[in-house]
């Protein structure tokens, strides 16, 4: 059963017929229902229920965990019969009891391991409750339960039933936490996840410390961190208590078995059935075995810590790759012609939003085409699709007449250079960041690329020159300096296709002039897509494509589009008014 906080504000539970409660038949009055409550356990253990509507979905493939305990009476009867059969032979009885004592140690450990159920969902907590359907009314007669056979659903909307489920959750959580190590393995995973979130919050605040200080939000961030830290501590404490209880109960059970052996062995020695030496030898063997089994609880604690983290790693590994890295075509020579043919696209996280709809655009080899339009219109999406960060839902994208889905993704990206608004620099030296574009570049090639990017002068002015460390995300450099290093890196890569995504929008006028001059050199002879909000940066493009409603609404030069008095004209006039 799944706790769903969806748009419809409903809670969904799975409901199954339990064979061990009663066999499935067509008589609804005799059927017993088992409610399987699965609630999200992170970050809050006790979810808030919506009492407006509860929707139950029926299934019949659940194998109850409580089935493990159904045979307890049979086991007890079997043990009693075995003991009664051995009462006539005292010596045989003593051996049987000693054997049972030894087996008891093994049974406790093996039984504990048998209860470990690693099949549980890493995100869900299972709580099982079995009851007669007649306690809340039968499926057929209850006014609180409505059965829809076609949809295989049962709808419940009474507060009393929801309250009962809440109480079941509270009671059963405590019970299952104590006897189900897989439950507290999940608790460990949740605690580790909460700790990771706490660390990420601190890293985010420190990484944006200037913004935090500028808005005088130190107290706010400290309060958020303290609250998240307390939540992480509570979850870790909860997991630790569960592990401690398990280890304590295990140790108590093992010691209880040992005491039973000592007591009964003493009675056998007193009766002369066995010698004290035999008892001592047996006790030593038992202690050795007990010590070995007691180490299992420590080992399991370590496995639990590993399992908690492994659940998240496994989740990532099991995710399917949208664009697999498989061999593809590698063109011997690339001219740089780009074609978007009836392309339709929706982001996986926002499938209800059609970003591109029958989008058509052709960029000739060596042509500079600027993409203009309102923010959020899909300009950056066009670049992302060309680099195959996503796959188009409809239509196709071609490079030199070949669909990019048939090309090797790595080969294609090696022939595409990109300069973003915020360049991505690594926390290493300027030289290493430059060589990211061409790992085997010589010093002479690097310096020449930096001269073309107007970067050599300021790099040489640093005491350590090209060995200067730029810091995390290049914090030791100004925006213009980072941008010019990114341009030099693109020049070293020598791509045939170039994407400039808001490359100069965050720079001052002086830096923008230097960067624009470097970009002009970089674009020479290359097929270039220029994405910009400021229309002053696209006026010199060979052509401008105005994107609206997921399509190319207008296409032409700056002069041609201005003469049409269309969408491009309106964009220009709006920006001119904003600057006045």
Coordinates of C-alpha atoms in Angstrom, one line a residue:
X1 CA 0.0 0.0 0.0
X2 CA 1.3 3.3 -1.1
X3 CA 1.0 6.7 0.6
X4 CA 0.4 9.1 -2.3
X5 CA 0.5 12.8 -1.8
X6 CA -0.6 13.5 -5.3
X7 CA -2.6 16.4 -6.8
X8 CA -5.9 14.6 -5.9
X9 CA -5.0 14.6 -2.2
X10 CA -5.7 10.8 -2.0
X11 CA -4.1 8.0 0.0
X12 CA -3.7 4.7 -1.8
X13 CA -3.4 1.4 -0.1
X14 CA -3.1 -2.1 -1.6
X15 CA -5.5 -4.7 -0.2
X16 CA -5.1 -8.4 -0.7
X17 CA -6.9 -11.6 0.3
X18 CA -4.7 -13.6 2.7
X19 CA -4.7 -17.3 2.1
X20 CA -3.6 -18.0 5.7
X21 CA -6.6 -16.0 7.0
X22 CA -9.2 -17.8 4.8
X23 CA -9.3 -19.3 1.4
X24 CA -10.5 -17.0 -1.4
X25 CA -14.1 -17.7 -2.5
X26 CA -17.1 -15.9 -3.8
X27 CA -18.8 -15.4 -0.4
X28 CA -17.8 -11.9 0.6
X29 CA -19.1 -12.4 4.1
X30 CA -16.5 -15.1 4.8
X31 CA -13.5 -13.5 3.2
X32 CA -10.9 -11.9 5.3
X33 CA -9.1 -8.8 4.2
X34 CA -5.5 -8.0 4.9
X35 CA -4.5 -4.3 4.8
X36 CA -0.9 -3.8 3.9
X37 CA 0.1 -0.3 5.0
X38 CA 3.2 1.1 3.2
X39 CA 4.0 4.6 4.2
X40 CA 7.0 6.7 3.2
X41 CA 9.4 6.6 6.1
X42 CA 11.7 9.4 5.0
X43 CA 11.9 12.1 6.3
X44 CA 8.8 11.7 8.5
X45 CA 7.9 8.4 10.1
X46 CA 4.2 9.3 10.8
X47 CA 2.6 10.7 7.6
X48 CA -0.4 12.9 7.8
X49 CA -3.5 11.2 6.4
X50 CA -6.1 12.9 4.2
X51 CA -9.5 12.0 5.6
X52 CA -11.3 13.1 2.5
X53 CA -10.8 10.1 0.4
X54 CA -9.0 6.8 0.7
X55 CA -8.6 4.7 -2.3
X56 CA -7.8 1.0 -2.1
X57 CA -6.5 -1.1 -5.0
X58 CA -6.9 -4.9 -4.9
X59 CA -4.2 -7.4 -5.6
X60 CA -3.8 -11.1 -4.8
X61 CA -0.1 -11.9 -5.0
X62 CA 1.0 -11.0 -1.5
X63 CA 2.7 -13.6 0.7
X64 CA 2.4 -12.4 4.3
X65 CA 5.5 -12.3 6.4
X66 CA 3.5 -13.2 9.5
X67 CA 3.2 -16.6 7.9
X68 CA 6.5 -17.3 9.6
X69 CA 4.8 -17.4 13.0
X70 CA 1.8 -19.5 12.0
X71 CA 3.6 -22.8 12.7
X72 CA 4.6 -21.9 16.3
X73 CA 2.0 -24.1 17.9
X74 CA 2.9 -27.1 15.7
X75 CA 6.5 -26.7 16.6
X76 CA 5.7 -26.6 20.3
X77 CA 3.5 -29.7 20.0
X78 CA 6.3 -31.5 18.1
X79 CA 8.8 -30.7 20.8
X80 CA 6.5 -31.9 23.5
X81 CA 5.9 -35.2 21.8
X82 CA 9.7 -35.7 21.4
X83 CA 10.2 -35.0 25.1
X84 CA 7.4 -37.5 26.1
X85 CA 8.9 -40.2 24.0
X86 CA 12.2 -39.9 25.7
X87 CA 11.0 -40.0 29.3
X88 CA 11.7 -43.7 29.8
X89 CA 15.4 -43.5 29.2
X90 CA 17.1 -41.0 31.6
X91 CA 20.5 -41.1 29.9
X92 CA 18.9 -40.7 26.5
X93 CA 16.8 -37.9 27.8
X94 CA 19.9 -36.1 29.1
X95 CA 21.6 -36.3 25.8
X96 CA 18.5 -35.1 24.1
X97 CA 18.2 -32.1 26.5
X98 CA 21.9 -31.2 26.0
X99 CA 21.5 -31.5 22.3
X100 CA 18.4 -29.3 22.4
X101 CA 20.3 -26.7 24.4
X102 CA 23.1 -26.7 21.8
X103 CA 20.6 -26.5 19.0
X104 CA 18.8 -23.7 20.9
X105 CA 21.9 -21.5 20.4
X106 CA 22.0 -22.3 16.7
X107 CA 18.2 -21.9 16.3
X108 CA 18.2 -18.4 17.9
X109 CA 20.9 -17.2 15.5
X110 CA 19.5 -19.0 12.4
X111 CA 16.0 -17.9 13.4
X112 CA 17.2 -14.3 13.6
X113 CA 18.8 -14.6 10.2
X114 CA 15.7 -16.2 8.8
X115 CA 13.6 -13.2 10.0
X116 CA 15.9 -10.9 8.1
X117 CA 13.9 -10.2 5.0
X118 CA 16.0 -8.2 2.6
X119 CA 13.3 -8.2 0.0
X120 CA 11.5 -5.1 1.3
X121 CA 11.3 -2.0 -0.8
X122 CA 14.2 0.4 0.3
X123 CA 11.7 3.3 0.4
X124 CA 8.7 1.7 2.1
X125 CA 7.8 0.3 5.5
X126 CA 5.5 -2.8 5.5
X127 CA 3.0 -3.2 8.4
X128 CA 0.7 -6.2 8.2
X129 CA -2.8 -6.4 9.8
X130 CA -5.3 -9.3 9.3
X131 CA -8.9 -8.9 10.3
X132 CA -12.4 -10.0 9.5
X133 CA -14.1 -7.9 6.9
X134 CA -17.2 -8.0 9.1
X135 CA -15.5 -5.7 11.7
X136 CA -16.1 -2.8 9.4
X137 CA -18.8 -4.3 7.2
X138 CA -18.5 -6.8 4.4
X139 CA -17.3 -5.6 1.0
X140 CA -20.8 -6.3 -0.3
X141 CA -22.8 -4.6 2.5
X142 CA -20.7 -1.9 4.0
X143 CA -21.7 1.7 3.2
X144 CA -18.1 2.7 4.0
X145 CA -16.6 0.4 1.4
X146 CA -17.6 0.7 -2.3
X147 CA -16.4 -2.0 -4.7
X148 CA -15.8 -1.3 -8.3
X149 CA -15.2 -4.7 -10.0
X150 CA -14.3 -3.3 -13.4
X151 CA -11.6 -1.0 -12.0
X152 CA -10.7 -3.5 -9.3
X153 CA -10.8 -0.8 -6.7
X154 CA -12.5 -0.4 -3.3
X155 CA -13.1 3.2 -2.1
X156 CA -13.3 4.1 1.5
X157 CA -14.2 7.6 2.9
X158 CA -14.9 7.1 6.6
X159 CA -12.8 8.7 9.3
X160 CA -13.1 5.6 11.6
X161 CA -11.4 3.3 9.1
X162 CA -8.6 5.8 8.5
X163 CA -8.2 6.2 12.3
X164 CA -8.0 2.5 12.6
X165 CA -5.2 2.3 10.0
X166 CA -3.3 5.0 11.8
X167 CA -3.5 3.1 15.0
X168 CA -2.4 -0.1 13.3
X169 CA 0.6 1.8 11.9
X170 CA 1.6 3.1 15.3
X171 CA 1.2 -0.3 17.1
X172 CA 2.8 -2.5 14.4
X173 CA 5.7 -0.2 13.6
X174 CA 7.0 -0.7 17.2
X175 CA 6.5 -4.5 16.9
X176 CA 8.1 -4.9 13.5
X177 CA 11.0 -2.6 14.3
X178 CA 12.0 -5.0 17.1
X179 CA 11.8 -8.3 15.2
X180 CA 12.4 -7.3 11.6
X181 CA 16.1 -6.3 11.0
X182 CA 15.3 -5.4 7.4
X183 CA 13.1 -2.6 8.8
X184 CA 15.9 -1.1 10.8
X185 CA 18.2 -1.6 7.8
X186 CA 15.9 0.8 6.1
X187 CA 16.1 3.1 9.1
X188 CA 19.9 3.1 8.7
X189 CA 19.5 3.9 5.1
X190 CA 17.1 6.7 5.9
X191 CA 19.5 8.1 8.6
X192 CA 22.3 8.0 6.1
X193 CA 20.2 9.8 3.5
X194 CA 19.2 12.5 6.0
X195 CA 22.9 12.9 7.0
X196 CA 23.8 13.4 3.3
X197 CA 21.0 16.0 2.9
X198 CA 22.4 17.8 5.9
X199 CA 25.9 17.9 4.5
X200 CA 24.6 19.0 1.1
X201 CA 22.7 21.9 2.8
X202 CA 25.8 23.0 4.6
X203 CA 27.9 22.8 1.4
X204 CA 25.2 24.8 -0.5
X205 CA 25.2 27.5 2.1
X206 CA 28.9 27.8 2.3
X207 CA 29.2 27.7 -1.5
X208 CA 26.8 30.7 -1.7
X209 CA 28.2 32.5 1.3
X210 CA 28.3 35.9 -0.4
X211 CA 24.6 35.6 -1.2
X212 CA 23.8 34.5 2.3
X213 CA 25.7 37.4 3.8
X214 CA 24.3 39.9 1.3
X215 CA 20.7 39.0 2.3
X216 CA 21.7 38.9 6.1
X217 CA 20.4 35.3 6.1
X218 CA 23.0 33.8 8.4
X219 CA 20.5 33.2 11.2
X220 CA 18.0 31.7 8.8
X221 CA 20.5 29.3 7.3
X222 CA 21.8 28.4 10.8
X223 CA 18.3 27.6 11.9
X224 CA 17.6 25.5 8.8
X225 CA 20.8 23.6 9.3
X226 CA 20.1 23.0 13.0
X227 CA 16.6 21.7 12.2
X228 CA 17.9 19.4 9.6
X229 CA 20.7 18.2 11.8
X230 CA 18.2 17.4 14.6
X231 CA 16.1 15.4 12.2
X232 CA 19.2 13.5 11.1
X233 CA 20.2 12.9 14.7
X234 CA 16.7 11.6 15.6
X235 CA 16.7 9.2 12.7
X236 CA 20.2 8.0 13.6
X237 CA 19.2 7.6 17.2
X238 CA 16.1 5.6 16.2
X239 CA 18.2 3.3 14.1
X240 CA 20.8 2.9 16.8
X241 CA 18.2 2.0 19.4
X242 CA 16.7 -0.6 17.1
X243 CA 20.2 -2.2 16.6
X244 CA 20.9 -2.0 20.3
X245 CA 17.7 -3.7 21.2
X246 CA 18.4 -6.5 18.6
X247 CA 21.9 -7.0 19.9
X248 CA 20.7 -6.9 23.5
X249 CA 17.9 -9.4 22.9
X250 CA 20.3 -11.7 21.0
X251 CA 22.9 -11.6 23.8
X252 CA 20.2 -12.2 26.5
X253 CA 18.8 -15.2 24.6
X254 CA 22.3 -16.7 24.2
X255 CA 23.1 -16.2 27.8
X256 CA 19.7 -17.7 28.8
X257 CA 20.5 -20.8 26.9
X258 CA 23.9 -21.0 28.6
X259 CA 22.3 -20.7 32.0
X260 CA 19.9 -23.5 31.1
X261 CA 22.9 -25.7 30.2
X262 CA 24.6 -24.8 33.5
X263 CA 21.6 -25.6 35.5
X264 CA 20.6 -28.8 33.8
X265 CA 24.2 -29.9 33.5
X266 CA 24.6 -29.4 37.3
X267 CA 21.6 -31.6 38.0
X268 CA 23.0 -34.3 35.7
X269 CA 26.4 -34.2 37.6
X270 CA 24.6 -34.4 40.9
X271 CA 22.7 -37.4 39.7
X272 CA 25.9 -39.0 38.5
X273 CA 24.7 -39.3 34.9
X274 CA 27.7 -37.4 33.7
X275 CA 31.0 -36.3 35.2
X276 CA 32.0 -32.8 36.1
X277 CA 34.8 -33.0 33.5
X278 CA 32.3 -33.9 30.8
X279 CA 30.1 -30.9 31.8
X280 CA 33.1 -28.6 31.8
X281 CA 34.2 -29.8 28.4
X282 CA 30.7 -29.3 27.0
X283 CA 30.4 -25.8 28.6
X284 CA 33.7 -24.8 27.0
X285 CA 32.6 -25.9 23.6
X286 CA 29.2 -24.2 24.1
X287 CA 31.0 -20.9 25.1
X288 CA 33.2 -21.1 22.1
X289 CA 30.2 -21.6 19.8
X290 CA 28.2 -18.9 21.6
X291 CA 31.1 -16.4 21.2
X292 CA 31.2 -17.2 17.5
X293 CA 27.4 -16.7 17.1
X294 CA 27.5 -13.5 19.2
X295 CA 29.9 -12.0 16.6
X296 CA 27.1 -12.3 14.0
X297 CA 25.2 -9.4 15.6
X298 CA 28.3 -7.2 15.2
X299 CA 28.8 -8.4 11.7
X300 CA 25.1 -7.7 10.9
X301 CA 25.5 -4.2 12.2
X302 CA 28.3 -3.6 9.8
X303 CA 26.3 -5.2 7.0
X304 CA 23.3 -3.0 7.9
X305 CA 25.4 0.2 7.5
X306 CA 26.6 -1.0 4.2
X307 CA 23.1 -2.1 3.1
X308 CA 21.7 1.3 4.0
X309 CA 24.1 3.1 1.6
X310 CA 23.9 0.3 -1.0
X311 CA 20.2 0.7 -1.4
X312 CA 20.7 4.2 -2.8
X313 CA 23.6 3.1 -5.0
X314 CA 21.6 0.2 -6.3
X315 CA 18.7 2.5 -7.1
X316 CA 21.0 4.6 -9.2
X317 CA 22.6 1.6 -10.9
X318 CA 19.2 0.2 -11.8
X319 CA 18.0 3.3 -13.5
X320 CA 17.9 2.9 -17.3
X321 CA 20.1 5.2 -19.3
X322 CA 18.0 7.4 -21.7
X323 CA 20.9 7.7 -24.1
X324 CA 23.1 4.6 -23.9
X325 CA 26.8 4.8 -24.8
X326 CA 26.8 2.4 -27.6
X327 CA 28.9 2.3 -30.8
X328 CA 27.6 4.5 -33.6
X329 CA 28.6 6.0 -36.9
X330 CA 31.7 8.2 -37.0
X331 CA 31.9 10.5 -40.0
X332 CA 35.3 10.8 -41.6
X333 CA 34.7 14.5 -42.2
X334 CA 32.1 16.8 -40.6
X335 CA 30.9 19.9 -42.4
X336 CA 28.6 21.1 -39.7
X337 CA 25.2 21.2 -41.3
X338 CA 22.4 21.0 -38.7
X339 CA 18.7 20.2 -39.3
X340 CA 15.8 20.0 -36.9
X341 CA 12.9 18.3 -38.7
X342 CA 9.5 18.3 -37.0
X343 CA 11.1 18.0 -33.6
X344 CA 8.8 17.6 -30.6
X345 CA 10.1 17.5 -27.1
X346 CA 8.8 17.4 -23.4
X347 CA 11.2 17.2 -20.5
X348 CA 10.8 13.9 -18.5
X349 CA 10.1 15.8 -15.3
X350 CA 7.4 17.9 -17.0
X351 CA 5.8 15.7 -19.5
X352 CA 2.6 17.8 -19.6
X353 CA 4.6 20.8 -21.0
X354 CA 5.3 20.7 -24.7
X355 CA 8.5 22.6 -25.0
X356 CA 9.1 22.1 -28.8
X357 CA 6.3 21.3 -31.2
X358 CA 7.0 20.5 -34.8
X359 CA 10.2 22.6 -34.6
X360 CA 12.0 23.0 -37.9
X361 CA 15.4 24.7 -38.3
X362 CA 18.3 24.4 -40.8
X363 CA 21.7 25.8 -40.1
X364 CA 24.2 25.7 -43.0
X365 CA 27.9 24.8 -42.6
X366 CA 29.8 27.8 -41.2
X367 CA 26.6 29.8 -40.6
X368 CA 25.9 31.8 -37.4
X369 CA 22.3 31.5 -36.4
X370 CA 21.0 33.2 -33.3
X371 CA 18.1 31.9 -31.3
X372 CA 15.8 34.6 -29.9
X373 CA 12.6 34.5 -27.9
X374 CA 11.0 34.8 -24.6
X375 CA 12.7 33.2 -21.5
X376 CA 11.6 29.6 -21.2
X377 CA 10.7 29.4 -24.9
X378 CA 13.0 26.5 -25.6
X379 CA 16.2 28.1 -26.9
X380 CA 18.5 26.2 -24.5
X381 CA 16.5 23.0 -25.1
X382 CA 17.5 23.2 -28.8
X383 CA 21.2 23.1 -27.7
X384 CA 20.6 20.3 -25.2
X385 CA 18.9 18.2 -27.9
X386 CA 21.8 18.8 -30.3
X387 CA 24.3 17.6 -27.8
X388 CA 22.0 14.5 -27.0
X389 CA 21.6 15.3 -23.4
X390 CA 18.0 14.3 -24.2
X391 CA 16.3 12.5 -27.0
X392 CA 13.5 14.2 -29.1
X393 CA 10.1 12.7 -28.5
X394 CA 9.1 13.4 -32.1
X395 CA 10.9 14.1 -35.4
X396 CA 14.6 13.9 -35.9
X397 CA 17.8 15.9 -35.7
X398 CA 20.4 15.5 -38.4
X399 CA 24.1 16.5 -38.7
X400 CA 25.4 16.4 -42.3
X401 CA 22.2 14.5 -43.2
X402 CA 22.7 11.7 -40.7
X403 CA 20.3 11.4 -37.7
X404 CA 22.2 12.0 -34.5
X405 CA 20.6 8.9 -33.0
X406 CA 22.8 6.9 -35.5
X407 CA 26.0 8.7 -34.6
X408 CA 28.3 7.9 -31.7
X409 CA 27.3 10.2 -28.9
X410 CA 30.9 10.6 -27.7
X411 CA 32.1 11.3 -31.3
X412 CA 29.4 13.9 -31.8
X413 CA 30.1 15.7 -28.5
X414 CA 33.8 15.8 -29.4
X415 CA 32.9 17.9 -32.4
X416 CA 30.6 20.3 -30.5
X417 CA 32.1 23.1 -28.4
X418 CA 30.0 25.0 -25.9
X419 CA 30.5 28.2 -23.9
X420 CA 27.9 28.8 -21.2
X421 CA 26.9 31.9 -19.3
X422 CA 28.6 30.4 -16.2
X423 CA 31.7 28.5 -17.3
X424 CA 32.3 25.2 -15.5
X425 CA 35.9 25.3 -14.1
X426 CA 37.3 22.6 -11.9
X427 CA 39.2 23.3 -8.6
X428 CA 42.6 22.8 -10.2
X429 CA 45.1 24.9 -12.1
X430 CA 44.4 27.1 -15.1
X431 CA 46.6 24.8 -17.2
X432 CA 44.6 21.7 -16.3
X433 CA 41.3 23.5 -17.0
X434 CA 42.5 24.5 -20.4
X435 CA 43.7 21.0 -21.2
X436 CA 40.2 19.7 -20.5
X437 CA 39.5 20.7 -24.1
X438 CA 42.5 18.9 -25.5
X439 CA 44.4 16.7 -23.0
X440 CA 47.5 16.4 -25.3
X441 CA 47.8 20.1 -26.0
X442 CA 51.3 21.5 -25.9
X443 CA 52.2 24.7 -24.0
X444 CA 52.6 26.6 -27.2
X445 CA 49.1 25.6 -28.4
X446 CA 47.6 26.6 -25.0
X447 CA 49.3 30.0 -25.0
X448 CA 48.2 30.6 -28.6
X449 CA 44.6 29.7 -27.7
X450 CA 44.7 32.0 -24.7
X451 CA 46.0 34.9 -26.9
X452 CA 43.1 34.4 -29.3
X453 CA 40.7 34.4 -26.3
X454 CA 42.3 37.6 -24.8
X455 CA 43.3 35.5 -21.7
X456 CA 47.1 35.2 -22.0
X457 CA 47.8 38.7 -20.6
X458 CA 45.9 38.3 -17.3
X459 CA 47.1 34.7 -16.8
X460 CA 50.7 35.8 -17.2
X461 CA 50.2 38.5 -14.6
X462 CA 49.5 35.9 -11.9
X463 CA 52.6 35.0 -9.7
X464 CA 52.1 31.3 -10.7
X465 CA 51.0 32.0 -14.2
X466 CA 49.2 29.0 -15.8
X467 CA 49.8 27.0 -12.6
X468 CA 47.5 29.3 -10.6
X469 CA 44.8 27.4 -8.8
X470 CA 41.3 28.7 -9.7
X471 CA 39.5 27.4 -6.6
X472 CA 36.2 25.6 -6.5
X473 CA 34.1 26.6 -9.5
X474 CA 36.7 29.2 -10.3
X475 CA 36.0 31.5 -7.4
X476 CA 39.5 33.0 -7.5
X477 CA 38.7 34.5 -11.0
X478 CA 36.4 37.2 -12.1
X479 CA 33.4 36.4 -14.4
X480 CA 35.2 37.8 -17.5
X481 CA 38.4 35.9 -16.7
X482 CA 36.5 32.6 -16.3
X483 CA 34.6 33.3 -19.6
X484 CA 37.9 33.8 -21.5
X485 CA 39.4 30.7 -20.1
X486 CA 36.3 28.8 -21.3
X487 CA 36.7 30.3 -24.7
X488 CA 40.3 29.3 -24.9
X489 CA 39.4 25.8 -23.9
X490 CA 36.8 25.7 -26.7
X491 CA 39.5 27.0 -29.2
X492 CA 41.8 24.2 -28.1
X493 CA 39.0 21.7 -28.7
X494 CA 38.6 23.1 -32.2
X495 CA 35.0 22.0 -32.7
X496 CA 33.2 22.1 -36.0
X497 CA 29.9 23.1 -34.3
X498 CA 29.8 25.8 -31.6
X499 CA 27.1 26.6 -29.1
X500 CA 27.2 30.0 -27.2
X501 CA 24.6 29.9 -24.5
X502 CA 24.2 33.4 -22.9
X503 CA 28.0 33.7 -23.2
X504 CA 28.2 37.5 -22.4
X505 CA 25.0 38.3 -20.5
X506 CA 26.6 38.4 -17.1
X507 CA 29.6 40.5 -17.9
X508 CA 30.4 44.2 -17.5
X509 CA 30.9 46.3 -20.6
X510 CA 34.7 46.1 -20.6
X511 CA 34.8 42.4 -20.1
X512 CA 32.0 41.9 -22.6
X513 CA 34.1 43.7 -25.2
X514 CA 37.1 41.5 -24.6
X515 CA 34.9 38.3 -24.6
X516 CA 33.0 39.3 -27.7
X517 CA 36.2 39.9 -29.6
X518 CA 37.4 36.4 -28.5
X519 CA 34.1 34.9 -29.5
X520 CA 34.3 36.5 -33.0
X521 CA 37.6 34.7 -33.5
X522 CA 36.2 31.5 -32.2
X523 CA 33.1 31.5 -34.4
X524 CA 35.1 32.1 -37.6
X525 CA 34.4 29.2 -40.0
X526 CA 32.3 27.2 -37.5
X527 CA 28.6 26.4 -37.5
X528 CA 27.4 28.4 -34.5
X529 CA 24.2 28.6 -32.5
X530 CA 24.0 31.7 -30.4
X531 CA 21.5 31.8 -27.6
X532 CA 21.0 35.2 -26.0
X533 CA 18.3 37.2 -24.2
X534 CA 20.0 40.5 -25.0
X535 CA 19.2 41.1 -28.6
X536 CA 22.3 43.4 -29.0
X537 CA 24.4 40.3 -29.0
X538 CA 22.6 38.6 -32.0
X539 CA 22.3 41.5 -34.4
X540 CA 25.4 40.5 -36.3
X541 CA 24.4 36.9 -36.8
X542 CA 23.9 35.5 -40.3
X543 CA 20.3 34.7 -39.4
X544 CA 18.0 35.0 -36.4
X545 CA 15.4 32.4 -35.5
X546 CA 12.6 33.6 -33.3
X547 CA 11.2 30.8 -31.2
X548 CA 7.6 31.0 -29.9
X549 CA 5.1 28.3 -28.8
X550 CA 7.8 25.7 -29.5
X551 CA 8.2 26.6 -33.2
X552 CA 10.3 28.9 -35.3
X553 CA 7.9 31.9 -35.7
X554 CA 10.3 34.1 -37.7
X555 CA 13.6 33.6 -39.5
X556 CA 15.8 36.1 -41.2
X557 CA 18.5 38.8 -40.6
X558 CA 18.1 41.6 -38.1
X559 CA 17.1 44.1 -40.8
X560 CA 14.6 41.7 -42.4
X561 CA 12.9 40.9 -39.1
X562 CA 12.7 44.5 -38.0
X563 CA 11.0 45.4 -41.2
X564 CA 8.3 42.9 -40.6
X565 CA 7.2 44.5 -37.3
X566 CA 6.5 41.1 -35.9
X567 CA 7.6 39.2 -32.8
X568 CA 11.3 40.0 -33.2
X569 CA 10.4 43.7 -33.6
X570 CA 8.3 43.6 -30.4
X571 CA 11.2 41.9 -28.5
X572 CA 13.6 44.6 -29.5
X573 CA 11.2 47.5 -28.7
X574 CA 10.5 45.9 -25.3
X575 CA 14.2 45.8 -24.4
X576 CA 14.8 49.3 -25.6
X577 CA 12.0 50.5 -23.4
X578 CA 13.5 48.7 -20.4
X579 CA 16.8 50.4 -20.9
X580 CA 15.3 53.9 -21.1

